[in-house]
Amino acid sequence: MSTAPVAPTGSTGPAVVLVGPMGVGKSTVGALLAERLGRPYRDTDDDIVAEQGRAIADIFVDAGEAAFRALEKRAVAAALAAHTGVLALGGGAVLDADTRALLAGHRVVYLSMDAEEAARRTGLNAARPLLAINPRKRWRELMEARRHLYEEVATAVVATDGRTPEEVARAVFDALEWKEA
């Protein structure tokens, strides 16, 4: 007899959408959730990179943040309409009001972490275009600007501080009240 977790069925769109700041572990946790659910995993940042044929940092440098955000908005809308598995959004996707409106009615989990955890995980020196200058200060500023937006779209909030990806995945299941089969 299977003991695989079962997400509710019958709804359209992704089983769950993960939002949160860069470096919080959306990709790692999303892949774990998808594996446990037996559903596909998709990351809108990966969609953009595949479509554009270049890294997100290069898009920021070559075309600017506004151009990237337009690509991101389109990628999120397409994924929400077509994907039925686990979906991870880029850290700034929630900045767009239309994107936030599209997230209404979906199971959205905000993966949160504090600045100390961000520094530990990423060193805040990774190739992230928005953190190029004074990364700790910039990360705090980004979170001050975005935290309320993550909370606005979330049906559940899961803290990732001090947890392994497996522990975070389990906490997501618990927060969504998904049951074992």
PDB file of N, CA, C and O in Angstrom, residues 29-84:
ATOM      1  N   VAL A  29      12.901  22.924  -2.287  1.00  0.00           N
ATOM      2  CA  VAL A  29      11.685  22.436  -1.625  1.00  0.00           C
ATOM      3  C   VAL A  29      10.630  22.067  -2.660  1.00  0.00           C
ATOM      4  O   VAL A  29       9.950  21.038  -2.529  1.00  0.00           O
ATOM      5  N   GLY A  30      10.516  22.877  -3.707  1.00  0.00           N
ATOM      6  CA  GLY A  30       9.548  22.583  -4.759  1.00  0.00           C
ATOM      7  C   GLY A  30       9.799  21.246  -5.420  1.00  0.00           C
ATOM      8  O   GLY A  30       8.862  20.472  -5.662  1.00  0.00           O
ATOM      9  N   ALA A  31      11.058  20.941  -5.701  1.00  0.00           N
ATOM     10  CA  ALA A  31      11.390  19.646  -6.306  1.00  0.00           C
ATOM     11  C   ALA A  31      11.051  18.496  -5.358  1.00  0.00           C
ATOM     12  O   ALA A  31      10.538  17.459  -5.792  1.00  0.00           O
ATOM     13  N   LEU A  32      11.300  18.669  -4.076  1.00  0.00           N
ATOM     14  CA  LEU A  32      10.952  17.633  -3.090  1.00  0.00           C
ATOM     15  C   LEU A  32       9.441  17.420  -3.018  1.00  0.00           C
ATOM     16  O   LEU A  32       8.966  16.284  -2.971  1.00  0.00           O
ATOM     17  N   LEU A  33       8.701  18.510  -2.989  1.00  0.00           N
ATOM     18  CA  LEU A  33       7.236  18.405  -2.945  1.00  0.00           C
ATOM     19  C   LEU A  33       6.703  17.698  -4.189  1.00  0.00           C
ATOM     20  O   LEU A  33       5.831  16.826  -4.088  1.00  0.00           O
ATOM     21  N   ALA A  34       7.225  18.081  -5.348  1.00  0.00           N
ATOM     22  CA  ALA A  34       6.771  17.464  -6.606  1.00  0.00           C
ATOM     23  C   ALA A  34       7.047  15.966  -6.602  1.00  0.00           C
ATOM     24  O   ALA A  34       6.192  15.170  -7.013  1.00  0.00           O
ATOM     25  N   GLU A  35       8.217  15.594  -6.134  1.00  0.00           N
ATOM     26  CA  GLU A  35       8.552  14.166  -6.078  1.00  0.00           C
ATOM     27  C   GLU A  35       7.598  13.416  -5.161  1.00  0.00           C
ATOM     28  O   GLU A  35       7.088  12.352  -5.512  1.00  0.00           O
ATOM     29  N   ARG A  36       7.322  13.975  -3.994  1.00  0.00           N
ATOM     30  CA  ARG A  36       6.411  13.322  -3.042  1.00  0.00           C
ATOM     31  C   ARG A  36       4.991  13.227  -3.587  1.00  0.00           C
ATOM     32  O   ARG A  36       4.273  12.268  -3.291  1.00  0.00           O
ATOM     33  N   LEU A  37       4.586  14.232  -4.365  1.00  0.00           N
ATOM     34  CA  LEU A  37       3.237  14.227  -4.927  1.00  0.00           C
ATOM     35  C   LEU A  37       3.135  13.421  -6.217  1.00  0.00           C
ATOM     36  O   LEU A  37       2.038  13.150  -6.685  1.00  0.00           O
ATOM     37  N   GLY A  38       4.277  13.108  -6.813  1.00  0.00           N
ATOM     38  CA  GLY A  38       4.258  12.443  -8.110  1.00  0.00           C
ATOM     39  C   GLY A  38       3.768  13.366  -9.207  1.00  0.00           C
ATOM     40  O   GLY A  38       3.124  12.941 -10.169  1.00  0.00           O
ATOM     41  N   ARG A  39       4.065  14.632  -9.074  1.00  0.00           N
ATOM     42  CA  ARG A  39       3.644  15.648 -10.041  1.00  0.00           C
ATOM     43  C   ARG A  39       4.873  16.392 -10.542  1.00  0.00           C
ATOM     44  O   ARG A  39       5.912  16.402  -9.892  1.00  0.00           O
ATOM     45  N   PRO A  40       4.757  17.079 -11.666  1.00  0.00           N
ATOM     46  CA  PRO A  40       5.917  17.801 -12.196  1.00  0.00           C
ATOM     47  C   PRO A  40       6.244  19.046 -11.375  1.00  0.00           C
ATOM     48  O   PRO A  40       5.386  19.615 -10.704  1.00  0.00           O
ATOM     49  N   TYR A  41       7.501  19.466 -11.468  1.00  0.00           N
ATOM     50  CA  TYR A  41       7.977  20.686 -10.841  1.00  0.00           C
ATOM     51  C   TYR A  41       8.294  21.700 -11.929  1.00  0.00           C
ATOM     52  O   TYR A  41       8.804  21.337 -12.994  1.00  0.00           O
ATOM     53  N   ARG A  42       8.016  22.955 -11.661  1.00  0.00           N
ATOM     54  CA  ARG A  42       8.304  24.018 -12.623  1.00  0.00           C
ATOM     55  C   ARG A  42       8.707  25.275 -11.869  1.00  0.00           C
ATOM     56  O   ARG A  42       8.137  25.601 -10.830  1.00  0.00           O
ATOM     57  N   ASP A  43       9.685  25.970 -12.410  1.00  0.00           N
ATOM     58  CA  ASP A  43      10.183  27.220 -11.834  1.00  0.00           C
ATOM     59  C   ASP A  43      10.091  28.279 -12.929  1.00  0.00           C
ATOM     60  O   ASP A  43      10.662  28.093 -14.009  1.00  0.00           O
ATOM     61  N   THR A  44       9.398  29.370 -12.662  1.00  0.00           N
ATOM     62  CA  THR A  44       9.220  30.380 -13.701  1.00  0.00           C
ATOM     63  C   THR A  44      10.539  31.051 -14.075  1.00  0.00           C
ATOM     64  O   THR A  44      10.689  31.496 -15.223  1.00  0.00           O
ATOM     65  N   ASP A  45      11.488  31.122 -13.158  1.00  0.00           N
ATOM     66  CA  ASP A  45      12.809  31.654 -13.532  1.00  0.00           C
ATOM     67  C   ASP A  45      13.459  30.756 -14.586  1.00  0.00           C
ATOM     68  O   ASP A  45      14.058  31.249 -15.544  1.00  0.00           O
ATOM     69  N   ASP A  46      13.329  29.443 -14.418  1.00  0.00           N
ATOM     70  CA  ASP A  46      13.866  28.508 -15.422  1.00  0.00           C
ATOM     71  C   ASP A  46      13.172  28.685 -16.761  1.00  0.00           C
ATOM     72  O   ASP A  46      13.802  28.592 -17.819  1.00  0.00           O
ATOM     73  N   ASP A  47      11.855  28.938 -16.722  1.00  0.00           N
ATOM     74  CA  ASP A  47      11.111  29.172 -17.958  1.00  0.00           C
ATOM     75  C   ASP A  47      11.657  30.385 -18.703  1.00  0.00           C
ATOM     76  O   ASP A  47      11.810  30.368 -19.933  1.00  0.00           O
ATOM     77  N   ILE A  48      11.941  31.450 -17.956  1.00  0.00           N
ATOM     78  CA  ILE A  48      12.458  32.673 -18.567  1.00  0.00           C
ATOM     79  C   ILE A  48      13.834  32.432 -19.174  1.00  0.00           C
ATOM     80  O   ILE A  48      14.108  32.846 -20.306  1.00  0.00           O
ATOM     81  N   VAL A  49      14.705  31.752 -18.429  1.00  0.00           N
ATOM     82  CA  VAL A  49      16.053  31.456 -18.922  1.00  0.00           C
ATOM     83  C   VAL A  49      15.972  30.621 -20.204  1.00  0.00           C
ATOM     84  O   VAL A  49      16.667  30.898 -21.187  1.00  0.00           O
ATOM     85  N   ALA A  50      15.098  29.616 -20.205  1.00  0.00           N
ATOM     86  CA  ALA A  50      14.961  28.758 -21.388  1.00  0.00           C
ATOM     87  C   ALA A  50      14.437  29.553 -22.584  1.00  0.00           C
ATOM     88  O   ALA A  50      14.926  29.403 -23.709  1.00  0.00           O
ATOM     89  N   GLU A  51      13.456  30.393 -22.353  1.00  0.00           N
ATOM     90  CA  GLU A  51      12.872  31.184 -23.439  1.00  0.00           C
ATOM     91  C   GLU A  51      13.865  32.209 -23.992  1.00  0.00           C
ATOM     92  O   GLU A  51      13.953  32.416 -25.202  1.00  0.00           O
ATOM     93  N   GLN A  52      14.600  32.852 -23.111  1.00  0.00           N
ATOM     94  CA  GLN A  52      15.500  33.937 -23.508  1.00  0.00           C
ATOM     95  C   GLN A  52      16.887  33.452 -23.919  1.00  0.00           C
ATOM     96  O   GLN A  52      17.628  34.195 -24.563  1.00  0.00           O
ATOM     97  N   GLY A  53      17.247  32.247 -23.496  1.00  0.00           N
ATOM     98  CA  GLY A  53      18.563  31.713 -23.837  1.00  0.00           C
ATOM     99  C   GLY A  53      19.713  32.418 -23.143  1.00  0.00           C
ATOM    100  O   GLY A  53      20.836  32.428 -23.641  1.00  0.00           O
ATOM    101  N   ARG A  54      19.411  33.003 -21.997  1.00  0.00           N
ATOM    102  CA  ARG A  54      20.450  33.681 -21.218  1.00  0.00           C
ATOM    103  C   ARG A  54      20.038  33.745 -19.751  1.00  0.00           C
ATOM    104  O   ARG A  54      18.860  33.618 -19.420  1.00  0.00           O
ATOM    105  N   ALA A  55      21.021  33.962 -18.896  1.00  0.00           N
ATOM    106  CA  ALA A  55      20.793  34.000 -17.453  1.00  0.00           C
ATOM    107  C   ALA A  55      19.978  35.232 -17.059  1.00  0.00           C
ATOM    108  O   ALA A  55      20.025  36.271 -17.741  1.00  0.00           O
ATOM    109  N   ILE A  56      19.276  35.125 -15.955  1.00  0.00           N
ATOM    110  CA  ILE A  56      18.481  36.244 -15.459  1.00  0.00           C
ATOM    111  C   ILE A  56      19.368  37.453 -15.187  1.00  0.00           C
ATOM    112  O   ILE A  56      19.006  38.585 -15.519  1.00  0.00           O
ATOM    113  N   ALA A  57      20.539  37.230 -14.609  1.00  0.00           N
ATOM    114  CA  ALA A  57      21.460  38.345 -14.355  1.00  0.00           C
ATOM    115  C   ALA A  57      21.805  39.064 -15.653  1.00  0.00           C
ATOM    116  O   ALA A  57      21.895  40.300 -15.680  1.00  0.00           O
ATOM    117  N   ASP A  58      21.972  38.324 -16.737  1.00  0.00           N
ATOM    118  CA  ASP A  58      22.272  38.940 -18.035  1.00  0.00           C
ATOM    119  C   ASP A  58      21.082  39.736 -18.553  1.00  0.00           C
ATOM    120  O   ASP A  58      21.260  40.801 -19.168  1.00  0.00           O
ATOM    121  N   ILE A  59      19.869  39.251 -18.327  1.00  0.00           N
ATOM    122  CA  ILE A  59      18.674  39.985 -18.747  1.00  0.00           C
ATOM    123  C   ILE A  59      18.610  41.314 -18.000  1.00  0.00           C
ATOM    124  O   ILE A  59      18.355  42.357 -18.599  1.00  0.00           O
ATOM    125  N   PHE A  60      18.867  41.281 -16.687  1.00  0.00           N
ATOM    126  CA  PHE A  60      18.869  42.513 -15.892  1.00  0.00           C
ATOM    127  C   PHE A  60      19.884  43.510 -16.448  1.00  0.00           C
ATOM    128  O   PHE A  60      19.578  44.690 -16.613  1.00  0.00           O
ATOM    129  N   VAL A  61      21.098  43.035 -16.715  1.00  0.00           N
ATOM    130  CA  VAL A  61      22.167  43.916 -17.187  1.00  0.00           C
ATOM    131  C   VAL A  61      21.869  44.448 -18.582  1.00  0.00           C
ATOM    132  O   VAL A  61      22.008  45.642 -18.851  1.00  0.00           O
ATOM    133  N   ASP A  62      21.452  43.554 -19.479  1.00  0.00           N
ATOM    134  CA  ASP A  62      21.264  43.933 -20.886  1.00  0.00           C
ATOM    135  C   ASP A  62      19.967  44.700 -21.150  1.00  0.00           C
ATOM    136  O   ASP A  62      19.942  45.614 -21.970  1.00  0.00           O
ATOM    137  N   ALA A  63      18.888  44.314 -20.478  1.00  0.00           N
ATOM    138  CA  ALA A  63      17.581  44.887 -20.802  1.00  0.00           C
ATOM    139  C   ALA A  63      16.973  45.701 -19.667  1.00  0.00           C
ATOM    140  O   ALA A  63      16.047  46.475 -19.886  1.00  0.00           O
ATOM    141  N   GLY A  64      17.454  45.491 -18.451  1.00  0.00           N
ATOM    142  CA  GLY A  64      16.930  46.219 -17.295  1.00  0.00           C
ATOM    143  C   GLY A  64      15.868  45.437 -16.537  1.00  0.00           C
ATOM    144  O   GLY A  64      15.300  44.463 -17.038  1.00  0.00           O
ATOM    145  N   GLU A  65      15.624  45.900 -15.315  1.00  0.00           N
ATOM    146  CA  GLU A  65      14.663  45.203 -14.461  1.00  0.00           C
ATOM    147  C   GLU A  65      13.250  45.243 -15.032  1.00  0.00           C
ATOM    148  O   GLU A  65      12.526  44.243 -14.967  1.00  0.00           O
ATOM    149  N   ALA A  66      12.829  46.359 -15.595  1.00  0.00           N
ATOM    150  CA  ALA A  66      11.463  46.455 -16.126  1.00  0.00           C
ATOM    151  C   ALA A  66      11.224  45.412 -17.216  1.00  0.00           C
ATOM    152  O   ALA A  66      10.155  44.776 -17.247  1.00  0.00           O
ATOM    153  N   ALA A  67      12.197  45.220 -18.083  1.00  0.00           N
ATOM    154  CA  ALA A  67      12.060  44.211 -19.146  1.00  0.00           C
ATOM    155  C   ALA A  67      11.986  42.816 -18.541  1.00  0.00           C
ATOM    156  O   ALA A  67      11.177  41.987 -18.978  1.00  0.00           O
ATOM    157  N   PHE A  68      12.817  42.560 -17.533  1.00  0.00           N
ATOM    158  CA  PHE A  68      12.755  41.257 -16.877  1.00  0.00           C
ATOM    159  C   PHE A  68      11.392  41.044 -16.231  1.00  0.00           C
ATOM    160  O   PHE A  68      10.801  39.965 -16.344  1.00  0.00           O
ATOM    161  N   ARG A  69      10.876  42.048 -15.543  1.00  0.00           N
ATOM    162  CA  ARG A  69       9.575  41.909 -14.856  1.00  0.00           C
ATOM    163  C   ARG A  69       8.456  41.632 -15.853  1.00  0.00           C
ATOM    164  O   ARG A  69       7.519  40.879 -15.544  1.00  0.00           O
ATOM    165  N   ALA A  70       8.524  42.200 -17.039  1.00  0.00           N
ATOM    166  CA  ALA A  70       7.510  41.912 -18.069  1.00  0.00           C
ATOM    167  C   ALA A  70       7.599  40.450 -18.505  1.00  0.00           C
ATOM    168  O   ALA A  70       6.560  39.777 -18.664  1.00  0.00           O
ATOM    169  N   LEU A  71       8.811  39.948 -18.676  1.00  0.00           N
ATOM    170  CA  LEU A  71       8.993  38.525 -19.010  1.00  0.00           C
ATOM    171  C   LEU A  71       8.474  37.643 -17.879  1.00  0.00           C
ATOM    172  O   LEU A  71       7.820  36.624 -18.117  1.00  0.00           O
ATOM    173  N   GLU A  72       8.771  38.043 -16.659  1.00  0.00           N
ATOM    174  CA  GLU A  72       8.354  37.277 -15.487  1.00  0.00           C
ATOM    175  C   GLU A  72       6.834  37.224 -15.380  1.00  0.00           C
ATOM    176  O   GLU A  72       6.251  36.158 -15.123  1.00  0.00           O
ATOM    177  N   LYS A  73       6.180  38.353 -15.588  1.00  0.00           N
ATOM    178  CA  LYS A  73       4.712  38.420 -15.517  1.00  0.00           C
ATOM    179  C   LYS A  73       4.095  37.450 -16.518  1.00  0.00           C
ATOM    180  O   LYS A  73       3.168  36.707 -16.179  1.00  0.00           O
ATOM    181  N   ARG A  74       4.618  37.449 -17.727  1.00  0.00           N
ATOM    182  CA  ARG A  74       4.114  36.553 -18.771  1.00  0.00           C
ATOM    183  C   ARG A  74       4.367  35.085 -18.411  1.00  0.00           C
ATOM    184  O   ARG A  74       3.490  34.234 -18.577  1.00  0.00           O
ATOM    185  N   ALA A  75       5.556  34.783 -17.885  1.00  0.00           N
ATOM    186  CA  ALA A  75       5.902  33.403 -17.517  1.00  0.00           C
ATOM    187  C   ALA A  75       5.012  32.893 -16.386  1.00  0.00           C
ATOM    188  O   ALA A  75       4.561  31.743 -16.416  1.00  0.00           O
ATOM    189  N   VAL A  76       4.748  33.741 -15.412  1.00  0.00           N
ATOM    190  CA  VAL A  76       3.895  33.331 -14.290  1.00  0.00           C
ATOM    191  C   VAL A  76       2.470  33.068 -14.770  1.00  0.00           C
ATOM    192  O   VAL A  76       1.855  32.053 -14.411  1.00  0.00           O
ATOM    193  N   ALA A  77       1.929  33.955 -15.592  1.00  0.00           N
ATOM    194  CA  ALA A  77       0.563  33.771 -16.100  1.00  0.00           C
ATOM    195  C   ALA A  77       0.452  32.469 -16.883  1.00  0.00           C
ATOM    196  O   ALA A  77      -0.513  31.707 -16.703  1.00  0.00           O
ATOM    197  N   ALA A  78       1.436  32.186 -17.726  1.00  0.00           N
ATOM    198  CA  ALA A  78       1.413  30.950 -18.511  1.00  0.00           C
ATOM    199  C   ALA A  78       1.489  29.725 -17.608  1.00  0.00           C
ATOM    200  O   ALA A  78       0.765  28.743 -17.809  1.00  0.00           O
ATOM    201  N   ALA A  79       2.350  29.769 -16.616  1.00  0.00           N
ATOM    202  CA  ALA A  79       2.516  28.617 -15.720  1.00  0.00           C
ATOM    203  C   ALA A  79       1.267  28.394 -14.865  1.00  0.00           C
ATOM    204  O   ALA A  79       0.851  27.248 -14.662  1.00  0.00           O
ATOM    205  N   LEU A  80       0.671  29.458 -14.370  1.00  0.00           N
ATOM    206  CA  LEU A  80      -0.541  29.307 -13.555  1.00  0.00           C
ATOM    207  C   LEU A  80      -1.681  28.714 -14.380  1.00  0.00           C
ATOM    208  O   LEU A  80      -2.506  27.960 -13.857  1.00  0.00           O
ATOM    209  N   ALA A  81      -1.730  29.034 -15.663  1.00  0.00           N
ATOM    210  CA  ALA A  81      -2.799  28.534 -16.532  1.00  0.00           C
ATOM    211  C   ALA A  81      -2.593  27.088 -16.945  1.00  0.00           C
ATOM    212  O   ALA A  81      -3.564  26.351 -17.128  1.00  0.00           O
ATOM    213  N   ALA A  82      -1.341  26.650 -17.059  1.00  0.00           N
ATOM    214  CA  ALA A  82      -1.079  25.345 -17.668  1.00  0.00           C
ATOM    215  C   ALA A  82      -0.487  24.285 -16.748  1.00  0.00           C
ATOM    216  O   ALA A  82      -0.640  23.099 -17.006  1.00  0.00           O
ATOM    217  N   HIS A  83       0.181  24.689 -15.692  1.00  0.00           N
ATOM    218  CA  HIS A  83       0.925  23.726 -14.864  1.00  0.00           C
ATOM    219  C   HIS A  83       0.032  23.126 -13.777  1.00  0.00           C
ATOM    220  O   HIS A  83      -0.745  23.839 -13.148  1.00  0.00           O
ATOM    221  N   THR A  84       0.160  21.831 -13.554  1.00  0.00           N
ATOM    222  CA  THR A  84      -0.669  21.149 -12.546  1.00  0.00           C
ATOM    223  C   THR A  84       0.156  20.575 -11.400  1.00  0.00           C
ATOM    224  O   THR A  84      -0.391  19.898 -10.543  1.00  0.00           O
TER     225      THR A  84
END
